[in-house]
Short mmCIF file of C-alpha atoms and ligand atoms in Angstrom, two decimals:
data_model
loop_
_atom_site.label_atom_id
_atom_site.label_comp_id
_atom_site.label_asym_id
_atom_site.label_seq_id
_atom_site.Cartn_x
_atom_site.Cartn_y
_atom_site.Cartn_z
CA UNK A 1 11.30 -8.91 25.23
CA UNK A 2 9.56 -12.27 25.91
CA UNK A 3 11.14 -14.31 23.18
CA UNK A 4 10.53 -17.95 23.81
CA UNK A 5 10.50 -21.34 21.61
CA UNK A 6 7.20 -20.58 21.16
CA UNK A 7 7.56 -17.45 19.67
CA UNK A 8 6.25 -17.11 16.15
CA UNK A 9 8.25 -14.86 13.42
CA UNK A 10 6.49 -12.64 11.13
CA UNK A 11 8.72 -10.91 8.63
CA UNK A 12 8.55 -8.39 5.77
CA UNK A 13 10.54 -8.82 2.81
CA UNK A 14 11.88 -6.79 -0.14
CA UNK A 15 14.57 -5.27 -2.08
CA UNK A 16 15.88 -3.12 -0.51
CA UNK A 17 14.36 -3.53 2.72
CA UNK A 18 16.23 -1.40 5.22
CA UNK A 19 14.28 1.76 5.35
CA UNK A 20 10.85 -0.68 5.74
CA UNK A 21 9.12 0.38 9.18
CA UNK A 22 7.22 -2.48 9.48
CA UNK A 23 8.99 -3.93 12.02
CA UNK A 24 8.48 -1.33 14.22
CA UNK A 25 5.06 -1.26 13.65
CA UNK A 26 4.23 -4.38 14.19
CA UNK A 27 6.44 -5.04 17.41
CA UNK A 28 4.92 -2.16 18.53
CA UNK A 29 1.18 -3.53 18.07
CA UNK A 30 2.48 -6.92 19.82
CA UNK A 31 4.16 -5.12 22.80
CA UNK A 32 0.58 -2.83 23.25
CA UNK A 33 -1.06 -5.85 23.19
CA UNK A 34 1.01 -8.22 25.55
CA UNK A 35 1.46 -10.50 22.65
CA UNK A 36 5.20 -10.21 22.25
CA UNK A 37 5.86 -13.43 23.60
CA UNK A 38 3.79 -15.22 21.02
CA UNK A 39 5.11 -12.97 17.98
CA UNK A 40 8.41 -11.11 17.02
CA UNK A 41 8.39 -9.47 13.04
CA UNK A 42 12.00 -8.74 12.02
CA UNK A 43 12.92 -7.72 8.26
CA UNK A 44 14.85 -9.93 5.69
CA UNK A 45 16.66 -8.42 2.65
CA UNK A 46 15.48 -10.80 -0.61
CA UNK A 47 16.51 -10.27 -3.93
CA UNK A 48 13.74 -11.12 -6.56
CA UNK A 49 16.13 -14.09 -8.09
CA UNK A 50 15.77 -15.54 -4.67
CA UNK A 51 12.04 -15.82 -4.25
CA UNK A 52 12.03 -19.73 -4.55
CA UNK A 53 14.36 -20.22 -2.09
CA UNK A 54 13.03 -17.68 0.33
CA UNK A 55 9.55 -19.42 0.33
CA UNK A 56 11.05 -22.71 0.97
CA UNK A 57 12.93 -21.31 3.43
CA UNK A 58 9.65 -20.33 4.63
CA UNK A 59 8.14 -23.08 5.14
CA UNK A 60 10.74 -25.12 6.37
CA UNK A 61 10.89 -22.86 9.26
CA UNK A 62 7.42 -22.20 9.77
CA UNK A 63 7.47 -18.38 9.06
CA UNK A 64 3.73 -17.61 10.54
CA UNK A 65 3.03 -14.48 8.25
CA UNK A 66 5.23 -12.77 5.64
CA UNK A 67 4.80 -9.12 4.37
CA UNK A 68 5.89 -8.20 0.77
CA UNK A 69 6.97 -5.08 -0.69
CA UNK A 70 8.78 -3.89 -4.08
CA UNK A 71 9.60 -5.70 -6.43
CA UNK A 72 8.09 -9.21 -5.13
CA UNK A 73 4.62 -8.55 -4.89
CA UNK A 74 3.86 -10.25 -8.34
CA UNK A 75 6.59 -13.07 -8.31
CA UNK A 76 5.53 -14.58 -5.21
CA UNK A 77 2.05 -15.63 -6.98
CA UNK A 78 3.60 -18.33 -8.41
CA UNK A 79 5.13 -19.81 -5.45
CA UNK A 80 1.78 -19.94 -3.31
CA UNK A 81 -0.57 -22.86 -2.28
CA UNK A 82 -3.75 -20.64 -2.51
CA UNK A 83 -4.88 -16.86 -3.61
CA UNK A 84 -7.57 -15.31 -1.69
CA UNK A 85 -9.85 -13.88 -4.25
CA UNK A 86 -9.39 -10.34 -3.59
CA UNK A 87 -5.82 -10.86 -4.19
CA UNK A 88 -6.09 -12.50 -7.28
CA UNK A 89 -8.10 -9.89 -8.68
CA UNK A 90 -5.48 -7.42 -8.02
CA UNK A 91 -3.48 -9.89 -9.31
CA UNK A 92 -1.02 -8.75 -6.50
CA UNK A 93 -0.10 -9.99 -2.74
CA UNK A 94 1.38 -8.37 -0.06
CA UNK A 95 0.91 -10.74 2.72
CA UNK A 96 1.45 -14.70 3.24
CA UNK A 97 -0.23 -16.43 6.13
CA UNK A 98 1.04 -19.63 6.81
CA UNK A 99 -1.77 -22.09 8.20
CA UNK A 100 -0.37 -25.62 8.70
CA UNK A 101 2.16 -25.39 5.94
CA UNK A 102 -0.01 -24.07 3.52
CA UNK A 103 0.98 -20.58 2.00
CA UNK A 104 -1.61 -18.05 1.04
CA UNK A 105 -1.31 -14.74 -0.38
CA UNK A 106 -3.97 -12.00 0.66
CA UNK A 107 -3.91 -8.50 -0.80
CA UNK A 108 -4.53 -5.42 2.07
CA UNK A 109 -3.45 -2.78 0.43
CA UNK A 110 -6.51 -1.76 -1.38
CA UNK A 111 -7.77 -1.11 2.28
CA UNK A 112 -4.73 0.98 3.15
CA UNK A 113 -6.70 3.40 0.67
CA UNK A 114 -10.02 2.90 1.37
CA UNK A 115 -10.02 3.38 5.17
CA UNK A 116 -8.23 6.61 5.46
CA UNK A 117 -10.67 7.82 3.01
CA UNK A 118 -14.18 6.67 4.39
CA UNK A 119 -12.89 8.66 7.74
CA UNK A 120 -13.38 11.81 5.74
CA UNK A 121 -15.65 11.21 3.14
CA UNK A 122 -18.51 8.43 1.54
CA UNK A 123 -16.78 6.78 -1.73
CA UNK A 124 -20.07 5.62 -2.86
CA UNK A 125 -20.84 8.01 -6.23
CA UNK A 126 -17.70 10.01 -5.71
CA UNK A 127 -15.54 10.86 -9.22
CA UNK A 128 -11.95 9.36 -8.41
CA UNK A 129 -8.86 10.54 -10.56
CA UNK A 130 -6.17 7.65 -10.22
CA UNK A 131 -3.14 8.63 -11.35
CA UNK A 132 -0.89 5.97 -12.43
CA UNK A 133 -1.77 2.23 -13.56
CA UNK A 134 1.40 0.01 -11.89
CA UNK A 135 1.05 -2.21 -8.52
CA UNK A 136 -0.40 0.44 -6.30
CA UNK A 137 -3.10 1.44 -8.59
CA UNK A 138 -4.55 -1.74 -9.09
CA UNK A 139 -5.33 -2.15 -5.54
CA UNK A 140 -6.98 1.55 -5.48
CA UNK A 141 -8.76 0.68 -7.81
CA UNK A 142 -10.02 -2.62 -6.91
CA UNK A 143 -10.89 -0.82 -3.38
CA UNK A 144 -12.82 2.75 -5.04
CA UNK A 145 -14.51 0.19 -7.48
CA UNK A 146 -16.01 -2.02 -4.69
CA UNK A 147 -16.96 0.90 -2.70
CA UNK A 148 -19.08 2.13 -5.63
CA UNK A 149 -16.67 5.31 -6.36
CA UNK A 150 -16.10 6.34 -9.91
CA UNK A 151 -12.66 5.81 -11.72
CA UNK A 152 -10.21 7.85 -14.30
CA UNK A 153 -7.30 6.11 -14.22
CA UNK A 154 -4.37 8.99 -16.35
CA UNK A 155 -1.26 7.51 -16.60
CA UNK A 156 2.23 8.36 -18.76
CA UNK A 157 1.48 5.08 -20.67
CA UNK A 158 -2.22 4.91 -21.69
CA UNK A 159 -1.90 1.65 -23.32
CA UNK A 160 -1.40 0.61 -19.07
CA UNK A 161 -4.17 3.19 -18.34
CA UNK A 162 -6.67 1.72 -21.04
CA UNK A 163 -6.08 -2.03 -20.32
CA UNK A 164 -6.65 -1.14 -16.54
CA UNK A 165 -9.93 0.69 -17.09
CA UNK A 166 -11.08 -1.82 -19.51
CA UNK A 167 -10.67 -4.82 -15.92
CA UNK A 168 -12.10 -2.90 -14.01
CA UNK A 169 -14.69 -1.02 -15.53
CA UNK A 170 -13.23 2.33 -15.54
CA UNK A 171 -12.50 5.55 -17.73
CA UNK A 172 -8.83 6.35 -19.07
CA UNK A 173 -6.96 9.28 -20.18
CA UNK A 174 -3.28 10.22 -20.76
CA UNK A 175 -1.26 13.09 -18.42
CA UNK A 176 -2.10 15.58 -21.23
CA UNK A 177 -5.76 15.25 -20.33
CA UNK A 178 -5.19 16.29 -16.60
CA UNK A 179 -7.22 19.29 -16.27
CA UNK A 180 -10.27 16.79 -16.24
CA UNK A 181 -9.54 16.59 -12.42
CA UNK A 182 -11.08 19.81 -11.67
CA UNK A 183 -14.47 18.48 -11.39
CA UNK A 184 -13.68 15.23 -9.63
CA UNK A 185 -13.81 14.64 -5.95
CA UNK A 186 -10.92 12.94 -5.32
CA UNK A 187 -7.46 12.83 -6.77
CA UNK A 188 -4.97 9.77 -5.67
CA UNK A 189 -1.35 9.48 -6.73
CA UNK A 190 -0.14 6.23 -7.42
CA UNK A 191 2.74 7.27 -9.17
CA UNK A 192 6.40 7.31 -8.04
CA UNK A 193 6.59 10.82 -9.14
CA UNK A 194 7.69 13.36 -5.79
CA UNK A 195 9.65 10.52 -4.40
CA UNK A 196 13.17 10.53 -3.40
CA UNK A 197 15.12 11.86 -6.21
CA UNK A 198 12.25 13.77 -7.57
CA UNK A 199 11.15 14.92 -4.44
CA UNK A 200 10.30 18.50 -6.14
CA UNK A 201 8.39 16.96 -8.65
CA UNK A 202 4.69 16.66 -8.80
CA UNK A 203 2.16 14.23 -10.71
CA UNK A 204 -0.45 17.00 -11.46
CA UNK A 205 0.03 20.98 -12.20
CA UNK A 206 -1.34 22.96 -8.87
CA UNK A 207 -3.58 24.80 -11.28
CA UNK A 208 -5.77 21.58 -11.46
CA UNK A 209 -6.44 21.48 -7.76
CA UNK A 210 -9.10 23.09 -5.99
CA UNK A 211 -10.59 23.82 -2.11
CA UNK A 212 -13.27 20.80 -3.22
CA UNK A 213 -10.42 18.38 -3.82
CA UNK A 214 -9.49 15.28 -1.11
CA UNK A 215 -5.72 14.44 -2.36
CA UNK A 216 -3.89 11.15 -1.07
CA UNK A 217 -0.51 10.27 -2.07
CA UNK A 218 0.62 6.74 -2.00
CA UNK A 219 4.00 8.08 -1.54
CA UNK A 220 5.16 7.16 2.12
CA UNK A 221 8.36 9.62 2.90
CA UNK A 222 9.67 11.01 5.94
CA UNK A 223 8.26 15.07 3.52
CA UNK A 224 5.40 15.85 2.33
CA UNK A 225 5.36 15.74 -1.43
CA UNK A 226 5.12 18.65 -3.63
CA UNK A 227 1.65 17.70 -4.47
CA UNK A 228 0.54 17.53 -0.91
CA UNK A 229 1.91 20.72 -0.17
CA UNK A 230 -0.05 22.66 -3.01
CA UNK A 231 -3.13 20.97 -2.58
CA UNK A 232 -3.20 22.06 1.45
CA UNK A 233 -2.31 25.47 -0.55
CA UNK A 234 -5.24 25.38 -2.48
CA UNK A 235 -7.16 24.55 0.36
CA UNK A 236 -7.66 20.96 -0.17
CA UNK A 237 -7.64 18.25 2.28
CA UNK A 238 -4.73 16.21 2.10
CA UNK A 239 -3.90 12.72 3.10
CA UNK A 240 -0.07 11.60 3.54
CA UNK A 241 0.82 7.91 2.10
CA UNK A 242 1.54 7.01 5.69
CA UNK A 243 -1.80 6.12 6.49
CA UNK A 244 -1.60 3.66 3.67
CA UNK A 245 0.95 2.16 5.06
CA UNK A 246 -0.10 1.47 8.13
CA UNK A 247 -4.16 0.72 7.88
CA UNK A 248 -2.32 -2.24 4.80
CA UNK A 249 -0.24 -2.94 8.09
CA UNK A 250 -3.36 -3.10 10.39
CA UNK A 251 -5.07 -5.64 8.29
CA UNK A 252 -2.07 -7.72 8.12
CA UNK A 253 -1.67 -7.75 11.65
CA UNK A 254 -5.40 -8.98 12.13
CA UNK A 255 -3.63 -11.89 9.64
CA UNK A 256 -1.13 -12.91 11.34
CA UNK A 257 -2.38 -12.56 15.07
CA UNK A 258 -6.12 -13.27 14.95
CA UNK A 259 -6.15 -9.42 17.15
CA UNK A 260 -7.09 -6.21 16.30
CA UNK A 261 -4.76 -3.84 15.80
CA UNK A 262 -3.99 -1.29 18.31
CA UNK A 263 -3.64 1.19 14.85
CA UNK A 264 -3.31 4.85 17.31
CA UNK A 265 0.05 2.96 18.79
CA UNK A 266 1.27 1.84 15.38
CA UNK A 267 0.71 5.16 13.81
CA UNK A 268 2.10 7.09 16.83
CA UNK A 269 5.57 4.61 16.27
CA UNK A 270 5.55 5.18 12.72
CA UNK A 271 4.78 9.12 12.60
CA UNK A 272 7.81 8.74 15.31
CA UNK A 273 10.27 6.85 13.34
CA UNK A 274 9.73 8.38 9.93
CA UNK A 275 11.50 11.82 11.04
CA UNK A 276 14.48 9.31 11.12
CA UNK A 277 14.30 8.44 7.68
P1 NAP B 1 4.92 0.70 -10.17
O1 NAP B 1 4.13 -0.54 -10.30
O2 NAP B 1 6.34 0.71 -10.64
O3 NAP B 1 4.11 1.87 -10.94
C1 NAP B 1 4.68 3.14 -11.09
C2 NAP B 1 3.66 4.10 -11.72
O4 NAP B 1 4.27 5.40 -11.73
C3 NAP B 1 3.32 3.77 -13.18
O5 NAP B 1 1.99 4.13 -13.43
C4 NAP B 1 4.28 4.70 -13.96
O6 NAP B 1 3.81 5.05 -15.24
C5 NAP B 1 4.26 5.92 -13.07
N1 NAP B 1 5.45 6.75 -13.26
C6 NAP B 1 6.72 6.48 -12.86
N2 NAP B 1 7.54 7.50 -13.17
C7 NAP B 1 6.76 8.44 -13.78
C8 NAP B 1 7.02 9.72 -14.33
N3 NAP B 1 8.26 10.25 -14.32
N4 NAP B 1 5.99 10.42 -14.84
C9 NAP B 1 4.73 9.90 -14.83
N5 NAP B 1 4.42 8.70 -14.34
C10 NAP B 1 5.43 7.96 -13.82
O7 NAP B 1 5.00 1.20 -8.66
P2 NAP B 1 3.91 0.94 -7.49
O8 NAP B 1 4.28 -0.27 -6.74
O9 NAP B 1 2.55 1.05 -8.10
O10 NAP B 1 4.21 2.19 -6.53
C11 NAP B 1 3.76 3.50 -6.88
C12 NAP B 1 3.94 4.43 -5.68
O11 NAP B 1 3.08 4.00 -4.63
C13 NAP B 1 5.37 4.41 -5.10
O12 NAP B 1 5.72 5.71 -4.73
C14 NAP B 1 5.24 3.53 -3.88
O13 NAP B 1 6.19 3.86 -2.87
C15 NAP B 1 3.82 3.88 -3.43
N6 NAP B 1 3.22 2.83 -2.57
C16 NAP B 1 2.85 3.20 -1.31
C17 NAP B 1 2.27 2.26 -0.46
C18 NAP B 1 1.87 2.69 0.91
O14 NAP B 1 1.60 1.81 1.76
N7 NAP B 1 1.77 3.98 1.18
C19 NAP B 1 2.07 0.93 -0.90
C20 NAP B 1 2.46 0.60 -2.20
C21 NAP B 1 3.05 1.56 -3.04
P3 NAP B 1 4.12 4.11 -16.53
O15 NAP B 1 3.06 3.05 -16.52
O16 NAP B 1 4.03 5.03 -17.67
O17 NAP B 1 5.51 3.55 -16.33
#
């Protein structure tokens, strides 16, 4: 380590915070890079009720970039200078920059969806089924909307589904309409359901899924979920929520560093540490 006065601190917040692997990734990106003297990103556990303080905190000590995760993506709007656009339209931010003292929220992980997917496929025309309407979904689909994909958002409360189509120009349906996914290209879950202490539960029935399907889970675990494993047994290709995770990660390093990302050494670190999970 080349810590020095100089050294800027990036850090990820959230509650709770101790399983995050951003700081890995990210230390990783400014070690492959030579850059570790200029940044270090460490983790910092924040409880929601302490958002206010936190960003004054933030700016008192010059934080250079700031990663958010659950439950402060939405609370932290009102503590911000400026909203990039994007951002605001989700109506969500995941990452502060701090430029001189001002605070502004940015929003990257509608392209933790988007790139894994345009490696395998076009988006433009393609018939998404989002399943789910909370904090993840909106980015998806903010991201398969301005990539010219079309959206039906199902979700366990429609009344979430329909106000969510109705932004963003979408279709709805409820769970019970499910078996509409068979003729769609693409099916992501942006539900909580197959993580942790459902891990043997799945958003969709395996019946639903066929050899034509791409499926990507938002859920980032050390497993694969249920639904991952029966879509690769129906033949479908299959993308793990990992790769969200880390192209949100890539963007936000671009962020806070002005660099590129070195993404095959951040992936390599997290596909390392997340057997230690
Ligand atoms: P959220 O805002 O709380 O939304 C949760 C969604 O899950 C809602 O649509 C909710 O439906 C649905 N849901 C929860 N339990 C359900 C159940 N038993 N049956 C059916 N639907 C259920 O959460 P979020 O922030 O969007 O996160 C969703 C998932 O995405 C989480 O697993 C999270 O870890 C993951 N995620 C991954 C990344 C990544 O980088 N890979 C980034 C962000 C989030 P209702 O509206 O009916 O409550």
């Amino acid at each position: 380590m080349n810590i020095t006065a100089k050294t800027k601190i990036c850090l990820v917040i959230g509650d709770p915070i101790k399983y995050s692997l951003s700081p890995q990734m990210h230390n990783a990106g400014y070690k492959a890079l030579g850059i570790d003297d200029q940044f270090i990103f460490v983790a910092s556990h924040v409880n929601i009720s302490e958002m206010e303080d936190f960003i004054k905190g933030a700016r008192a000590m010059k934080i250079r970039g700031v990663s958010l995760t659950m439950p402060h993506k939405l609370e932290v709007l009102k503590y911000l200078d400026e909203i990039d656009p994007v951002a605001k339209k989700i109506g969500a931010v995941n990452t502060i920059i701090n430029e001189a003292n001002i605070l502004k929220g940015y929003n990257t992980d509608w392209l933790g969806v988007v790139k894994p997917l345009e490696m395998i496929t076009n988006l433009t025309g393609k018939h998404v089924a989002l399943i789910g309407a909370g904090g993840a979904a909106r980015a998806a689909v903010y991201g398969f909307v301005k990539k010219g994909a079309k959206v039906t958002i199902f979700n366990r409360t429609i009344k979430k589904a329909k106000e969510l189509a109705e932004e963003f120009g979408c279709s709805y349906a409820s769970l019970d309409e499910l078996e509409k996914v068979k003729v769609l290209d693409i099916i992501f879950n942006a539900t909580s359901v197959g993580l942790h202490s459902e891990e043997n539960q799945t958003p969709l029935p395996k019946k639903y899924i066929t050899n034509k399907h791409i499926v990507f889970d938002a859920i980032y675990s050390s497993f694969e979920t249920r639904l991952l494993q029966e879509a690769k047994e129906k033949g479908a290709k299959t993308i793990h929520g990992l790769k969200m995770f880390l192209y949100q990660g890539t963007e936000q390093f671009k962020l806070y560093t002005g660099h590129e990302a070195p993404s095959d050494i951040m992936k390599k670190v997290l596909i390392g540490n997340i057997k230690t999970i």
